[in-house]
Amino acid sequence: MGYKSEIIKKIKEGAKIKITGDSLSAGTGSSCCVRTDEIVFKDGEDVFYRKTAPNSWGGLFAKYISEKYPCSSVINKGCDGANTTQLLNNFDKIIDEDDDVVILLAGANDRKRPDGLHELYDNLIKFTELMEKKGKILVLASLNPSTESNEFYINRIHHSEDIETILTMVADEKNLLFVDNYRYIQNYLVASGKKIDDIICGEGCKNDGLHPGDFVQKLMYMNLMETIGFGIRL
C-alpha cells in the first residue's frame, strides 16, 4: 500500500484523489484562497468549511492532474482548525467510498492539545488502519516549518519538530509514502542560506508565521510531485 508505481498506475487509469487534513492541506496562506459555503463536517460547535485555493500545493497538483490525466480528479477537503481527533471522528464525512488515493496533511492543531502528541500518533494509526480496511491508498504529508515567533504562541504546547517526528514514525511503521515537507523546506533553507521568515509570506498570506504564501506552496507542490514520482516541467 502506498507505493509510487501503484499510485501512478491508478492515476493514469483514472483515480479519485482526496486531499484532507487541516488548514495547511486546505491551502490557507496562498493567494486567491477562498472559503466556500460547503460544509465538510460539524463537530460540536465547530463547523468546518471547504476552501478553494488554486495557488496552493493542492491546487497546483489538481491543475496538473486535470491537464495531464483528465480521467482522474482531485478534491480538497482540508479543514481550517481541525485536529486529528476531529478528522478521525468524522472519517466517513471526509472520505468517500469511491476515493482511491487520500493525501493527509494534519497535525499542526494537535500542538495545542495537552496530550496532542499521543493523540496524533494514535489517531494516525487508526486513520491508516481504516484506509487499509477500505482498500484505499494513504499518502502522509508533513507540515511546513513555521517561524520562531509562531512556535512560541502561548497555545503552542508542542512544536512543529515534535509533529514532524510523530509523522515520520507513523509513515515508517505503516510503510506509507511520506511527503516530507518539513525536511524538504529545511533542506532548501540550508542550501539557500535563508530562514523560513524570508520565504513564508506572500500575496494573500495571513503572515502569521505558519500558513505559507505561494512560494512555499510551490515548494510543497514540487515535493509532492517528486515523492510520488511525477516529472515536472519548470
Short mmCIF file of C-alpha atoms in Angstrom, two decimals:
data_model
loop_
_atom_site.label_atom_id
_atom_site.label_comp_id
_atom_site.label_asym_id
_atom_site.label_seq_id
_atom_site.Cartn_x
_atom_site.Cartn_y
_atom_site.Cartn_z
CA MET A 1 0.00 0.00 0.00
CA GLY A 2 1.27 3.44 -0.89
CA TYR A 3 4.00 2.62 -3.36
CA LYS A 4 4.78 5.09 -6.14
CA SER A 5 4.12 2.76 -9.06
CA GLU A 6 0.71 1.76 -7.71
CA ILE A 7 -0.34 5.40 -7.25
CA ILE A 8 0.86 6.48 -10.69
CA LYS A 9 -0.82 3.48 -12.31
CA LYS A 10 -4.14 4.28 -10.63
CA ILE A 11 -3.95 7.93 -11.67
CA LYS A 12 -3.17 7.01 -15.28
CA GLU A 13 -6.14 4.64 -15.35
CA GLY A 14 -8.49 7.09 -13.62
CA ALA A 15 -8.48 7.75 -9.89
CA LYS A 16 -10.40 9.85 -7.42
CA ILE A 17 -7.86 11.63 -5.22
CA LYS A 18 -8.84 13.25 -1.94
CA ILE A 19 -6.72 15.83 -0.08
CA THR A 20 -7.68 16.34 3.55
CA GLY A 21 -6.36 17.48 6.91
CA ASP A 22 -6.12 20.95 8.44
CA SER A 23 -5.62 24.48 7.07
CA LEU A 24 -2.23 23.54 5.62
CA SER A 25 -3.93 20.95 3.46
CA ALA A 26 -6.70 23.41 2.56
CA GLY A 27 -4.16 25.90 1.19
CA THR A 28 -4.66 28.68 3.71
CA GLY A 29 -1.98 31.32 3.15
CA SER A 30 -1.90 31.05 -0.63
CA SER A 31 -3.20 33.80 -2.88
CA CYS A 32 -6.80 33.51 -4.15
CA CYS A 33 -7.70 31.16 -1.28
CA VAL A 34 -11.44 31.50 -0.60
CA ARG A 35 -13.78 29.82 1.87
CA THR A 36 -16.89 28.35 0.28
CA ASP A 37 -20.30 27.75 1.83
CA GLU A 38 -19.88 23.98 1.56
CA ILE A 39 -19.68 22.33 4.98
CA VAL A 40 -17.29 19.40 5.22
CA PHE A 41 -18.40 18.42 8.72
CA LYS A 42 -19.61 19.73 12.06
CA ASP A 43 -18.02 18.73 15.34
CA GLY A 44 -19.89 20.11 18.33
CA GLU A 45 -19.89 23.88 17.91
CA ASP A 46 -17.11 23.74 15.33
CA VAL A 47 -18.13 23.98 11.68
CA PHE A 48 -15.55 23.19 9.00
CA TYR A 49 -15.99 24.67 5.54
CA ARG A 50 -14.35 23.69 2.31
CA LYS A 51 -11.97 26.15 0.63
CA THR A 52 -10.82 26.71 -2.93
CA ALA A 53 -7.12 27.53 -3.27
CA PRO A 54 -5.85 27.33 -6.87
CA ASN A 55 -2.35 28.57 -6.00
CA SER A 56 -1.81 26.21 -3.07
CA TRP A 57 0.19 22.99 -3.33
CA GLY A 58 -3.07 21.08 -3.58
CA GLY A 59 -4.45 23.46 -6.20
CA LEU A 60 -1.32 23.15 -8.32
CA PHE A 61 -1.49 19.36 -8.04
CA ALA A 62 -5.17 19.37 -9.04
CA LYS A 63 -4.33 21.52 -12.08
CA TYR A 64 -1.55 19.14 -13.12
CA ILE A 65 -3.80 16.10 -12.79
CA SER A 66 -6.69 17.70 -14.70
CA GLU A 67 -4.39 18.65 -17.58
CA LYS A 68 -2.21 15.53 -17.70
CA TYR A 69 -4.68 12.85 -16.59
CA PRO A 70 -8.23 14.18 -17.20
CA CYS A 71 -9.65 10.77 -16.32
CA SER A 72 -8.61 11.45 -12.71
CA SER A 73 -9.79 14.12 -10.28
CA VAL A 74 -8.57 15.86 -7.12
CA ILE A 75 -10.96 17.07 -4.41
CA ASN A 76 -9.64 19.05 -1.43
CA LYS A 77 -11.49 18.76 1.87
CA GLY A 78 -8.90 20.34 4.12
CA CYS A 79 -10.48 21.89 7.22
CA ASP A 80 -9.13 25.03 8.91
CA GLY A 81 -8.54 24.40 12.61
CA ALA A 82 -9.23 20.67 12.62
CA ASN A 83 -7.14 18.41 14.82
CA THR A 84 -6.64 14.72 14.10
CA THR A 85 -9.22 13.63 16.69
CA GLN A 86 -11.88 15.60 14.83
CA LEU A 87 -10.71 14.27 11.47
CA LEU A 88 -10.81 10.68 12.70
CA ASN A 89 -14.23 11.08 14.33
CA ASN A 90 -15.61 12.41 11.05
CA PHE A 91 -13.80 10.00 8.75
CA ASP A 92 -16.97 8.99 6.89
CA LYS A 93 -17.88 12.62 6.18
CA ILE A 94 -14.45 13.31 4.69
CA ILE A 95 -13.52 10.10 2.91
CA ASP A 96 -15.92 8.85 0.23
CA GLU A 97 -16.38 5.21 -0.69
CA ASP A 98 -15.09 5.83 -4.21
CA ASP A 99 -11.91 7.65 -3.17
CA ASP A 100 -8.86 5.78 -4.43
CA VAL A 101 -5.96 7.83 -3.04
CA VAL A 102 -6.02 10.09 0.03
CA ILE A 103 -3.32 12.65 0.81
CA LEU A 104 -3.43 13.57 4.50
CA LEU A 105 -1.63 16.62 5.90
CA ALA A 106 -2.57 17.14 9.54
CA GLY A 107 -1.07 17.62 12.99
CA ALA A 108 -0.48 21.36 13.35
CA ASN A 109 -3.54 21.80 15.57
CA ASP A 110 -2.57 18.87 17.78
CA ARG A 111 0.24 21.14 19.01
CA LYS A 112 -2.38 22.99 21.05
CA ARG A 113 -3.65 19.94 22.95
CA PRO A 114 -2.08 18.80 26.25
CA ASP A 115 -1.84 15.17 25.11
CA GLY A 116 -1.55 16.15 21.47
CA LEU A 117 1.46 14.05 20.54
CA HIS A 118 -0.03 10.81 21.84
CA GLU A 119 -3.37 11.67 20.24
CA LEU A 120 -1.66 12.43 16.93
CA TYR A 121 0.15 9.10 16.89
CA ASP A 122 -2.90 7.05 17.90
CA ASN A 123 -5.23 8.89 15.51
CA LEU A 124 -2.91 8.50 12.53
CA ILE A 125 -2.51 4.78 13.21
CA LYS A 126 -6.30 4.38 13.39
CA PHE A 127 -6.78 6.52 10.26
CA THR A 128 -4.27 4.35 8.40
CA GLU A 129 -5.98 1.16 9.52
CA LEU A 130 -9.37 2.45 8.36
CA MET A 131 -7.83 3.24 4.98
CA GLU A 132 -6.33 -0.24 4.77
CA LYS A 133 -9.67 -1.82 5.68
CA LYS A 134 -11.38 0.09 2.87
CA GLY A 135 -8.64 -0.77 0.37
CA LYS A 136 -7.53 2.82 -0.22
CA ILE A 137 -4.03 4.23 -0.62
CA LEU A 138 -2.95 6.75 2.02
CA VAL A 139 -0.17 9.25 1.38
CA LEU A 140 1.01 11.05 4.51
CA ALA A 141 2.38 14.60 4.29
CA SER A 142 4.08 16.77 6.89
CA LEU A 143 3.62 20.42 7.72
CA ASN A 144 5.98 23.19 6.64
CA PRO A 145 8.35 24.74 9.20
CA SER A 146 6.93 27.82 10.94
CA THR A 147 8.68 30.92 12.23
CA GLU A 148 10.15 31.04 15.72
CA SER A 149 7.58 33.62 16.77
CA ASN A 150 4.74 31.32 15.68
CA GLU A 151 6.26 28.37 17.52
CA PHE A 152 6.07 30.29 20.76
CA TYR A 153 2.47 31.46 20.64
CA ILE A 154 1.03 30.89 24.09
CA ASN A 155 -1.15 27.98 22.89
CA ARG A 156 1.76 26.03 21.39
CA ILE A 157 2.14 23.25 23.95
CA HIS A 158 4.09 21.20 21.41
CA HIS A 159 6.14 22.31 18.43
CA SER A 160 6.40 21.60 14.72
CA GLU A 161 9.50 19.45 15.10
CA ASP A 162 7.54 17.24 17.54
CA ILE A 163 4.77 16.82 14.96
CA GLU A 164 7.34 16.00 12.28
CA THR A 165 8.83 13.27 14.48
CA ILE A 166 5.43 11.61 15.02
CA LEU A 167 4.56 11.78 11.32
CA THR A 168 7.91 10.24 10.39
CA MET A 169 7.35 7.42 12.89
CA VAL A 170 3.87 6.62 11.59
CA ALA A 171 4.96 6.72 7.95
CA ASP A 172 7.81 4.32 8.72
CA GLU A 173 5.77 1.95 10.90
CA LYS A 174 2.85 1.75 8.46
CA ASN A 175 5.01 1.77 5.31
CA LEU A 176 3.32 4.89 3.90
CA LEU A 177 4.54 7.10 1.11
CA PHE A 178 5.67 10.22 3.01
CA VAL A 179 5.69 13.71 1.53
CA ASP A 180 8.18 15.18 3.98
CA ASN A 181 7.59 18.90 3.51
CA TYR A 182 9.25 19.79 6.79
CA ARG A 183 12.65 18.40 5.84
CA TYR A 184 12.30 19.34 2.17
CA ILE A 185 11.85 23.01 3.06
CA GLN A 186 14.53 22.87 5.75
CA ASN A 187 16.95 21.49 3.18
CA TYR A 188 16.04 24.33 0.82
CA LEU A 189 16.69 26.86 3.60
CA VAL A 190 20.11 25.37 4.38
CA ALA A 191 21.08 25.31 0.70
CA SER A 192 19.91 28.88 0.08
CA GLY A 193 21.20 30.38 3.33
CA LYS A 194 17.73 31.70 4.16
CA LYS A 195 15.38 31.47 7.14
CA ILE A 196 11.75 30.44 6.98
CA ASP A 197 10.86 34.06 7.81
CA ASP A 198 12.40 35.09 4.47
CA ILE A 199 10.15 32.93 2.30
CA ILE A 200 6.93 32.12 4.15
CA CYS A 201 4.92 35.29 3.44
CA GLY A 202 3.33 36.33 0.17
CA GLU A 203 0.34 37.91 -1.53
CA GLY A 204 -2.83 36.92 0.28
CA CYS A 205 -0.83 35.27 3.05
CA LYS A 206 -2.03 35.60 6.64
CA ASN A 207 1.57 36.44 7.62
CA ASP A 208 1.11 34.56 10.87
CA GLY A 209 4.32 32.58 10.51
CA LEU A 210 2.60 29.24 9.85
CA HIS A 211 0.38 29.44 6.77
CA PRO A 212 2.69 29.81 3.77
CA GLY A 213 2.38 32.08 0.75
CA ASP A 214 2.70 30.99 -2.85
CA PHE A 215 6.47 30.44 -2.90
CA VAL A 216 6.42 27.83 -0.13
CA GLN A 217 3.24 26.34 -1.59
CA LYS A 218 5.19 25.80 -4.83
CA LEU A 219 7.97 24.05 -2.90
CA MET A 220 5.40 21.75 -1.28
CA TYR A 221 3.88 21.00 -4.69
CA MET A 222 7.29 20.16 -6.13
CA ASN A 223 7.99 17.89 -3.17
CA LEU A 224 4.67 16.09 -3.65
CA MET A 225 5.38 15.55 -7.33
CA GLU A 226 8.91 14.31 -6.63
CA THR A 227 7.72 11.98 -3.85
CA ILE A 228 5.01 10.38 -5.97
CA GLY A 229 7.37 10.13 -8.92
CA PHE A 230 5.90 12.56 -11.45
CA GLY A 231 8.28 14.55 -13.61
CA ILE A 232 7.54 18.27 -13.80
CA ARG A 233 8.50 20.95 -16.27
CA LEU A 234 9.93 24.03 -14.55
#
